[in-house]
mmCIF file of C-alpha atoms in Angstrom:
data_model
loop_
_atom_site.group_PDB
_atom_site.id
_atom_site.type_symbol
_atom_site.label_atom_id
_atom_site.label_comp_id
_atom_site.label_asym_id
_atom_site.label_seq_id
_atom_site.Cartn_x
_atom_site.Cartn_y
_atom_site.Cartn_z
ATOM 1 C CA LEU D 424 131.392 115.385 47.901
ATOM 2 C CA LEU D 425 129.236 115.110 51.003
ATOM 3 C CA PHE D 426 130.938 118.142 52.589
ATOM 4 C CA SER D 427 130.439 120.156 49.395
ATOM 5 C CA TYR D 428 126.759 119.184 49.239
ATOM 6 C CA CYS D 429 126.137 120.126 52.876
ATOM 7 C CA LYS D 430 128.024 123.437 52.512
ATOM 8 C CA ASN D 431 125.994 124.465 49.452
ATOM 9 C CA LYS D 432 122.576 122.937 50.104
ATOM 10 C CA LEU D 433 122.024 122.532 53.809
ATOM 11 C CA PRO D 434 121.327 126.217 54.628
ATOM 12 C CA THR D 435 118.702 126.272 51.903
ATOM 13 C CA ILE D 436 117.102 123.007 52.995
ATOM 14 C CA ILE D 437 116.966 123.927 56.708
ATOM 15 C CA GLY D 438 115.510 127.327 55.826
ATOM 16 C CA GLN D 439 112.364 125.662 54.417
ATOM 17 C CA GLU D 440 110.187 125.766 57.543
ATOM 18 C CA LEU D 441 107.322 124.223 55.548
ATOM 19 C CA ASN D 442 109.083 120.878 55.926
ATOM 20 C CA LEU D 443 108.986 120.961 59.744
ATOM 21 C CA THR D 444 106.017 118.959 60.857
ATOM 22 C CA MET D 445 104.601 116.695 63.572
ATOM 23 C CA PHE D 446 104.704 112.940 63.049
ATOM 24 C CA ASN D 447 103.639 109.845 64.914
ATOM 25 C CA TYR D 448 106.764 108.009 66.063
ATOM 26 C CA ARG D 449 105.302 105.293 68.318
ATOM 27 C CA PRO D 450 101.763 104.670 69.641
ATOM 28 C CA PHE D 451 100.565 107.850 71.375
ATOM 29 C CA SER D 452 103.995 109.442 71.045
ATOM 30 C CA ARG D 453 104.506 112.378 68.678
ATOM 31 C CA GLN D 454 107.709 114.100 67.668
ATOM 32 C CA ASN D 455 108.807 116.901 65.386
ATOM 33 C CA VAL D 456 110.358 115.775 62.162
ATOM 34 C CA TYR D 457 112.093 117.652 59.377
ATOM 35 C CA TYR D 458 110.558 116.036 56.281
ATOM 36 C CA SER D 459 112.918 116.395 53.341
ATOM 37 C CA LYS D 460 113.961 114.090 50.526
ATOM 38 C CA SER D 461 117.430 115.598 50.882
ATOM 39 C CA LEU D 462 117.792 114.709 54.597
ATOM 40 C CA ASN D 463 115.538 111.697 55.149
ATOM 41 C CA GLU D 464 116.824 108.285 54.085
ATOM 42 C CA TYR D 465 113.368 107.061 53.117
ATOM 43 C CA VAL D 466 110.295 109.200 52.427
ATOM 44 C CA TYR D 467 108.203 106.408 50.830
ATOM 45 C CA LYS D 468 104.937 107.678 49.302
ATOM 46 C CA TRP D 469 104.168 110.440 51.745
ATOM 47 C CA SER D 470 104.354 113.040 48.987
ATOM 48 C CA LYS D 471 101.241 111.406 47.511
ATOM 49 C CA PHE D 472 99.415 111.122 50.832
ATOM 50 C CA LEU D 473 100.203 114.536 52.373
ATOM 51 C CA PRO D 474 101.828 116.639 49.631
ATOM 52 C CA GLU D 475 101.043 119.966 51.272
ATOM 53 C CA LYS D 476 101.193 120.921 54.923
ATOM 54 C CA ASN D 477 97.607 121.997 55.290
ATOM 55 C CA GLN D 478 96.045 118.938 53.649
ATOM 56 C CA LYS D 479 94.040 116.403 55.642
ATOM 57 C CA ASN D 480 94.173 112.649 55.524
ATOM 58 C CA LEU D 481 93.642 109.561 57.645
ATOM 59 C CA PHE D 482 95.600 106.322 57.621
ATOM 60 C CA ILE D 483 94.574 102.923 58.953
ATOM 61 C CA CYS D 484 97.942 101.506 60.120
ATOM 62 C CA ILE D 485 98.430 97.781 60.425
ATOM 63 C CA SER D 486 101.511 95.650 61.081
ATOM 64 C CA SER D 487 103.074 93.846 58.175
ATOM 65 C CA THR D 488 102.686 90.123 57.643
ATOM 66 C CA GLY D 489 104.897 87.833 59.708
ATOM 67 C CA HIS D 490 104.576 90.096 62.745
ATOM 68 C CA ASN D 491 105.250 88.181 65.959
ATOM 69 C CA ASN D 492 102.709 90.102 68.063
ATOM 70 C CA GLY D 493 99.802 89.369 65.727
ATOM 71 C CA LEU D 494 97.760 92.046 64.006
ATOM 72 C CA SER D 495 98.682 95.497 65.343
ATOM 73 C CA LEU D 496 96.263 98.263 64.544
ATOM 74 C CA LEU D 497 96.133 102.028 64.977
ATOM 75 C CA ILE D 498 95.096 105.135 63.062
ATOM 76 C CA SER D 499 96.983 108.288 62.190
ATOM 77 C CA ASN D 500 96.275 111.698 60.658
ATOM 78 C CA SER D 501 99.920 112.601 60.032
ATOM 79 C CA ILE D 502 103.195 111.279 58.682
ATOM 80 C CA LEU D 503 104.338 108.279 60.724
ATOM 81 C CA ASP D 504 107.426 106.236 61.368
ATOM 82 C CA ALA D 505 107.929 102.987 59.500
ATOM 83 C CA HIS D 506 107.748 101.163 62.874
ATOM 84 C CA TYR D 507 104.853 103.206 64.285
ATOM 85 C CA ASN D 508 102.958 100.140 65.466
ATOM 86 C CA GLY D 509 105.273 97.349 64.260
ATOM 87 C CA ASP D 510 106.528 97.174 60.698
ATOM 88 C CA THR D 511 103.756 99.459 59.638
ATOM 89 C CA GLN D 512 101.731 99.582 56.457
ATOM 90 C CA ALA D 513 99.439 102.580 56.128
ATOM 91 C CA PHE D 514 96.223 102.614 54.106
ATOM 92 C CA PRO D 515 94.983 106.131 53.340
ATOM 93 C CA LEU D 516 91.502 107.561 53.132
ATOM 94 C CA TYR D 517 92.775 109.737 50.255
ATOM 95 C CA TYR D 518 95.804 110.079 47.978
ATOM 96 C CA TYR D 519 96.778 113.029 45.893
ATOM 97 C CA GLU D 520 97.891 113.486 42.278
ATOM 98 C CA GLU D 521 99.700 116.516 40.932
ATOM 99 C CA ARG D 522 97.694 118.621 38.438
ATOM 100 C CA GLU D 523 99.029 118.962 34.975
ATOM 101 C CA LYS D 524 100.751 122.322 34.820
ATOM 102 C CA GLN D 525 99.142 124.659 32.260
ATOM 103 C CA SER D 526 99.543 128.308 31.427
ATOM 104 C CA PRO D 527 97.644 130.483 33.941
ATOM 105 C CA SER D 528 94.408 132.155 32.834
ATOM 106 C CA LEU D 529 92.245 134.962 34.122
ATOM 107 C CA PHE D 530 89.698 132.423 35.350
ATOM 108 C CA ASP D 531 91.936 130.388 37.571
ATOM 109 C CA ALA D 532 90.653 130.047 41.146
ATOM 110 C CA ALA D 533 92.762 131.944 43.703
ATOM 111 C CA GLY D 534 94.816 129.704 45.920
ATOM 112 C CA GLU D 535 93.782 126.540 44.041
ATOM 113 C CA SER D 536 95.747 123.496 45.162
ATOM 114 C CA GLU D 537 98.328 121.991 42.808
ATOM 115 C CA TYR D 538 96.991 118.553 43.727
ATOM 116 C CA ILE D 539 93.820 116.572 42.941
ATOM 117 C CA ARG D 540 92.424 114.453 45.771
ATOM 118 C CA ARG D 541 91.561 110.817 44.978
ATOM 119 C CA ASP D 542 89.755 108.290 47.119
ATOM 120 C CA GLY D 543 91.604 105.447 48.758
ATOM 121 C CA VAL D 544 88.316 103.475 48.963
ATOM 122 C CA SER D 545 87.512 102.087 45.516
ATOM 123 C CA ASP D 546 84.360 102.760 43.512
ATOM 124 C CA PHE D 547 83.923 98.980 43.237
ATOM 125 C CA ILE D 548 83.561 98.409 46.955
ATOM 126 C CA LEU D 549 81.366 101.499 47.308
ATOM 127 C CA GLY D 550 79.024 100.078 44.663
ATOM 128 C CA ARG D 551 78.845 96.745 46.487
ATOM 129 C CA ALA D 552 78.203 98.421 49.804
ATOM 130 C CA ARG D 553 75.447 100.690 48.442
ATOM 131 C CA LYS D 554 73.777 97.678 46.745
ATOM 132 C CA GLN D 555 73.846 95.797 50.029
ATOM 133 C CA TYR D 556 73.194 98.577 52.580
ATOM 134 C CA GLY D 557 71.595 101.440 50.697
ATOM 135 C CA LYS D 558 72.517 104.592 48.825
ATOM 136 C CA ASN D 559 73.342 106.583 51.983
ATOM 137 C CA VAL D 560 76.675 104.713 52.392
ATOM 138 C CA ASP D 561 79.760 106.786 51.447
ATOM 139 C CA LYS D 562 83.419 105.976 51.283
ATOM 140 C CA GLU D 563 84.134 107.497 54.672
ATOM 141 C CA ASP D 564 81.542 105.138 56.192
ATOM 142 C CA ILE D 565 83.375 102.204 54.606
ATOM 143 C CA PHE D 566 86.739 103.442 55.893
ATOM 144 C CA TYR D 567 85.472 103.520 59.454
ATOM 145 C CA TYR D 568 83.721 100.153 58.939
ATOM 146 C CA VAL D 569 87.152 98.700 58.172
ATOM 147 C CA TYR D 570 88.633 100.175 61.321
ATOM 148 C CA GLY D 571 85.729 98.795 63.335
ATOM 149 C CA VAL D 572 85.944 95.249 61.866
ATOM 150 C CA LEU D 573 89.700 95.099 62.321
ATOM 151 C CA HIS D 574 89.113 95.586 66.088
ATOM 152 C CA SER D 575 86.627 92.703 66.210
ATOM 153 C CA PRO D 576 87.856 89.867 68.451
ATOM 154 C CA ASP D 577 85.739 87.447 66.429
ATOM 155 C CA TYR D 578 87.462 88.459 63.194
ATOM 156 C CA ARG D 579 90.968 88.510 64.702
ATOM 157 C CA ASN D 580 90.555 85.097 66.359
ATOM 158 C CA ALA D 581 89.016 83.455 63.279
ATOM 159 C CA PHE D 582 91.781 84.668 60.972
ATOM 160 C CA GLU D 583 94.673 84.745 63.454
ATOM 161 C CA ASN D 584 96.872 82.405 61.386
ATOM 162 C CA ASP D 585 95.977 84.052 58.056
ATOM 163 C CA LEU D 586 96.769 87.528 59.391
ATOM 164 C CA LYS D 587 100.358 86.405 60.115
ATOM 165 C CA LYS D 588 100.832 85.511 56.456
ATOM 166 C CA MET D 589 98.780 87.994 54.418
ATOM 167 C CA LEU D 590 97.046 91.341 54.598
ATOM 168 C CA PRO D 591 93.561 91.357 56.043
ATOM 169 C CA ARG D 592 90.671 90.461 53.760
ATOM 170 C CA LEU D 593 87.479 91.963 55.101
ATOM 171 C CA PRO D 594 83.986 90.604 54.572
ATOM 172 C CA LEU D 595 80.937 92.820 54.169
ATOM 173 C CA VAL D 596 78.514 91.699 56.870
ATOM 174 C CA GLU D 597 75.121 90.590 55.682
ATOM 175 C CA ASP D 598 73.077 92.636 58.140
ATOM 176 C CA VAL D 599 72.543 96.351 57.340
ATOM 177 C CA ARG D 600 72.458 97.170 61.059
ATOM 178 C CA GLY D 601 75.689 95.283 61.545
ATOM 179 C CA PHE D 602 77.410 97.418 58.928
ATOM 180 C CA TRP D 603 76.335 100.651 60.551
ATOM 181 C CA LYS D 604 77.274 99.425 64.012
ATOM 182 C CA PHE D 605 80.797 98.564 62.846
ATOM 183 C CA SER D 606 81.082 101.884 60.968
ATOM 184 C CA LYS D 607 79.855 103.900 63.947
ATOM 185 C CA ALA D 608 82.164 102.010 66.352
ATOM 186 C CA GLY D 609 85.121 102.508 63.959
ATOM 187 C CA ARG D 610 84.400 106.206 63.860
ATOM 188 C CA GLN D 611 84.262 106.377 67.681
ATOM 189 C CA LEU D 612 87.513 104.421 67.988
ATOM 190 C CA ALA D 613 89.221 106.660 65.447
ATOM 191 C CA GLU D 614 88.045 109.777 67.313
ATOM 192 C CA LEU D 615 89.487 108.391 70.545
ATOM 193 C CA HIS D 616 92.808 107.252 69.031
ATOM 194 C CA LEU D 617 93.386 110.460 67.047
ATOM 195 C CA ASN D 618 92.401 112.946 69.744
ATOM 196 C CA TYR D 619 93.746 111.081 72.706
ATOM 197 C CA GLU D 620 95.370 114.167 74.252
ATOM 198 C CA GLU D 621 91.946 115.780 74.633
ATOM 199 C CA VAL D 622 90.268 112.885 76.423
ATOM 200 C CA GLU D 623 89.314 113.689 80.010
ATOM 201 C CA PRO D 624 90.857 111.564 82.762
ATOM 202 C CA SER D 625 88.811 108.682 84.195
ATOM 203 C CA LYS D 626 86.892 109.757 87.293
ATOM 204 C CA GLU D 627 87.719 106.511 89.134
ATOM 205 C CA VAL D 628 91.460 107.027 88.846
ATOM 206 C CA ILE D 629 93.071 108.708 91.890
ATOM 207 C CA VAL D 630 96.064 110.983 91.658
ATOM 208 C CA VAL D 631 97.967 111.365 94.936
ATOM 209 C CA TYR D 632 100.077 114.512 95.182
ATOM 210 C CA ASN D 633 102.942 115.143 97.590
ATOM 211 C CA PRO D 634 104.340 118.375 96.119
ATOM 212 C CA LEU D 635 107.678 119.906 96.970
ATOM 213 C CA SER D 636 107.607 122.759 99.418
ATOM 214 C CA VAL D 637 108.540 126.190 98.118
ATOM 215 C CA SER D 638 111.917 126.048 99.866
ATOM 216 C CA GLU D 639 112.610 122.585 98.422
ATOM 217 C CA ALA D 640 111.621 123.705 94.935
ATOM 218 C CA LEU D 641 113.745 126.880 95.143
ATOM 219 C CA SER D 642 116.742 124.818 96.153
ATOM 220 C CA GLN D 643 116.488 122.876 92.909
ATOM 221 C CA ALA D 644 115.344 125.479 90.406
ATOM 222 C CA ASN D 645 114.702 129.164 89.796
ATOM 223 C CA LYS D 646 111.162 130.605 89.975
ATOM 224 C CA GLU D 647 110.551 130.102 86.269
ATOM 225 C CA GLU D 648 111.302 126.383 86.492
ATOM 226 C CA MET D 649 109.545 125.721 89.805
ATOM 227 C CA GLU D 650 106.146 124.843 88.323
ATOM 228 C CA TYR D 651 107.762 122.054 86.237
ATOM 229 C CA LEU D 652 109.575 120.381 89.123
ATOM 230 C CA ASN D 653 106.599 118.485 90.580
ATOM 231 C CA TYR D 654 105.730 117.002 87.179
ATOM 232 C CA LYS D 655 109.154 116.006 85.900
ATOM 233 C CA VAL D 656 109.590 112.334 85.115
ATOM 234 C CA GLN D 657 112.685 110.204 85.167
ATOM 235 C CA LYS D 658 111.080 106.742 84.749
ATOM 236 C CA MET D 659 107.551 105.786 85.610
ATOM 237 C CA ARG D 660 107.176 102.380 87.284
ATOM 238 C CA PHE D 661 104.780 99.975 89.028
ATOM 239 C CA PRO D 662 105.217 99.498 92.830
ATOM 240 C CA LYS D 663 106.042 95.869 92.286
ATOM 241 C CA LYS D 664 105.805 93.146 89.652
ATOM 242 C CA GLY D 665 102.198 92.298 88.862
ATOM 243 C CA GLN D 666 100.696 95.335 90.610
ATOM 244 C CA LYS D 667 99.442 97.521 87.781
ATOM 245 C CA ASP D 668 96.626 99.278 89.551
ATOM 246 C CA THR D 669 99.175 101.847 90.660
ATOM 247 C CA ILE D 670 101.848 103.792 88.755
ATOM 248 C CA ILE D 671 104.571 105.738 90.545
ATOM 249 C CA TYR D 672 104.903 108.751 88.286
ATOM 250 C CA ASN D 673 107.724 110.404 90.258
ATOM 251 C CA ASN D 674 108.600 111.086 93.893
ATOM 252 C CA GLN D 675 105.754 113.603 94.234
ATOM 253 C CA ILE D 676 102.944 111.902 92.263
ATOM 254 C CA THR D 677 101.338 108.465 92.347
ATOM 255 C CA ILE D 678 98.412 107.280 90.249
ATOM 256 C CA GLU D 679 96.088 104.763 91.917
ATOM 257 C CA ASN D 680 92.965 102.729 91.256
ATOM 258 C CA ILE D 681 93.746 102.137 87.581
ATOM 259 C CA PRO D 682 91.109 99.688 86.196
ATOM 260 C CA GLU D 683 92.488 96.275 85.316
ATOM 261 C CA LYS D 684 90.708 96.313 81.962
ATOM 262 C CA ALA D 685 92.642 99.426 80.898
ATOM 263 C CA TYR D 686 95.571 97.109 80.230
ATOM 264 C CA GLU D 687 93.485 95.038 77.844
ATOM 265 C CA TYR D 688 93.926 97.647 75.097
ATOM 266 C CA VAL D 689 97.094 96.461 73.441
ATOM 267 C CA VAL D 690 99.015 97.909 70.476
ATOM 268 C CA ASN D 691 101.917 95.912 69.027
ATOM 269 C CA GLY D 692 102.138 93.548 71.974
ATOM 270 C CA LYS D 693 102.044 96.180 74.672
ATOM 271 C CA SER D 694 99.267 98.046 76.487
ATOM 272 C CA ALA D 695 98.817 101.692 75.529
ATOM 273 C CA ILE D 696 99.547 102.629 79.131
ATOM 274 C CA GLU D 697 102.890 100.829 79.048
ATOM 275 C CA TRP D 698 103.731 102.558 75.756
ATOM 276 C CA ILE D 699 103.474 105.890 77.571
ATOM 277 C CA MET D 700 105.584 104.623 80.470
ATOM 278 C CA GLU D 701 108.271 103.388 78.062
ATOM 279 C CA ARG D 702 108.389 106.381 75.668
ATOM 280 C CA TYR D 703 108.227 109.091 78.329
ATOM 281 C CA GLN D 704 111.336 108.301 80.334
ATOM 282 C CA VAL D 705 114.774 109.940 80.283
ATOM 283 C CA THR D 706 117.193 107.824 78.253
ATOM 284 C CA THR D 707 120.751 108.319 76.984
ATOM 285 C CA ASP D 708 121.978 106.761 73.745
ATOM 286 C CA LYS D 709 125.266 104.926 74.551
ATOM 287 C CA ALA D 710 126.790 105.441 71.083
ATOM 288 C CA SER D 711 126.165 109.167 70.730
ATOM 289 C CA GLY D 712 125.783 110.195 74.346
ATOM 290 C CA ILE D 713 122.652 112.156 73.360
ATOM 291 C CA THR D 714 120.004 112.304 76.153
ATOM 292 C CA ASN D 715 116.330 112.146 75.222
ATOM 293 C CA ASP D 716 114.411 113.981 77.931
ATOM 294 C CA PRO D 717 110.616 113.959 77.505
ATOM 295 C CA ASN D 718 110.372 116.808 80.005
ATOM 296 C CA ASP D 719 111.762 119.048 77.260
ATOM 297 C CA TRP D 720 108.608 118.322 75.257
ATOM 298 C CA ALA D 721 106.420 119.449 78.149
ATOM 299 C CA ALA D 722 108.418 122.711 78.241
ATOM 300 C CA GLU D 723 108.139 123.081 74.480
ATOM 301 C CA VAL D 724 104.321 122.845 74.528
ATOM 302 C CA GLY D 725 104.200 125.104 77.592
ATOM 303 C CA ASN D 726 102.407 122.633 79.854
ATOM 304 C CA PRO D 727 104.180 121.306 82.945
ATOM 305 C CA ARG D 728 101.503 118.641 83.392
ATOM 306 C CA TYR D 729 101.639 117.409 79.787
ATOM 307 C CA ILE D 730 103.069 113.970 80.489
ATOM 308 C CA LEU D 731 100.891 113.380 83.556
ATOM 309 C CA ASP D 732 97.789 114.544 81.661
ATOM 310 C CA LEU D 733 98.727 112.348 78.716
ATOM 311 C CA LEU D 734 99.026 109.265 80.925
ATOM 312 C CA LEU D 735 95.625 109.972 82.583
ATOM 313 C CA SER D 736 94.018 110.495 79.186
ATOM 314 C CA ILE D 737 95.455 107.234 77.801
ATOM 315 C CA ILE D 738 94.083 105.293 80.770
ATOM 316 C CA ASN D 739 90.608 106.549 79.875
ATOM 317 C CA VAL D 740 91.196 106.017 76.120
ATOM 318 C CA SER D 741 92.101 102.407 76.915
ATOM 319 C CA VAL D 742 89.003 101.812 79.047
ATOM 320 C CA GLN D 743 86.706 103.343 76.424
ATOM 321 C CA THR D 744 88.378 101.353 73.633
ATOM 322 C CA VAL D 745 87.831 98.107 75.560
ATOM 323 C CA ASP D 746 84.175 99.040 76.097
ATOM 324 C CA ILE D 747 83.552 99.894 72.429
ATOM 325 C CA VAL D 748 85.236 96.690 71.226
ATOM 326 C CA ALA D 749 83.128 94.649 73.696
ATOM 327 C CA GLY D 750 80.013 96.159 72.158
ATOM 328 C CA LEU D 751 80.848 95.264 68.530
ATOM 329 C CA PRO D 752 78.419 92.963 66.762
ATOM 330 C CA LYS D 753 79.210 89.275 66.751
ATOM 331 C CA MET D 754 80.736 87.860 63.560
ATOM 332 C CA GLU D 755 80.465 84.211 62.531
ATOM 333 C CA PHE D 756 82.577 82.486 59.909
ATOM 334 C CA GLU D 757 82.339 79.088 58.271
ATOM 335 C CA GLU D 758 85.193 76.766 59.096
#
């Protein structure tokens, strides 16, 4: 039966390029995925969150209850793996409902979507927020407020035990200025965490180059591959245990003067920097013998420096995240 199904259906399924999309596999690590109910074991509710390829959405992603590493938090604007940042639960800014299909008329709008967009933030909480903070508050402000508060060390410490057993329950702060500070900070954090590839490297970080000579490069590759050789990674590492101010990228490149506080930004029990070091290394699956080479991704996007630039960007993303979190308003809770 399986052979018959594959023979008859697989060519049709694979021919649907609309299903090929980018998804977030692990923190700051994207992959291509072929999204299809016929080929994917679980598709969950993604058809309600991103039913069409050109639709926009945002997801606050938190780890499920009972997670050993405490509350893990990140944001996404695309389909994501079920273990994106732990056992992940995603809370959308929007969800979509299919329109009732009716007979077409002369007055139908051209190119009108088959889906109606609904808000993930309820009218109830919008009403409460407007009553407390003013009529200028909208649902997007509340969404970013949530992302900001979930980063608050005061909130996370006060409810550390509760967050291991249940989903977060968020208070509305009493102070109007406090609300807007959390919302603004949440928006800044989201911008950083979504557009991390575009963040400029930190000026204090030093990159030491010792490039291959032309003759050395030619002995290992043809002219078309030469520009990639100096940036290829096998496995990034620290010089020695406990020395994290330096990362040996490969035999030609070393990154020095990495700020200590960059490692304070942690997602799912690991610093964002160490997520990059782990995900962007050459590995071979023992069972299948398939090799996962991150250098292929650099070639696919046409940028020899992609992995190096990504690491440098994440160092700065981490520093900026730590600074924004340090500037969040204080929160006090009754014991």
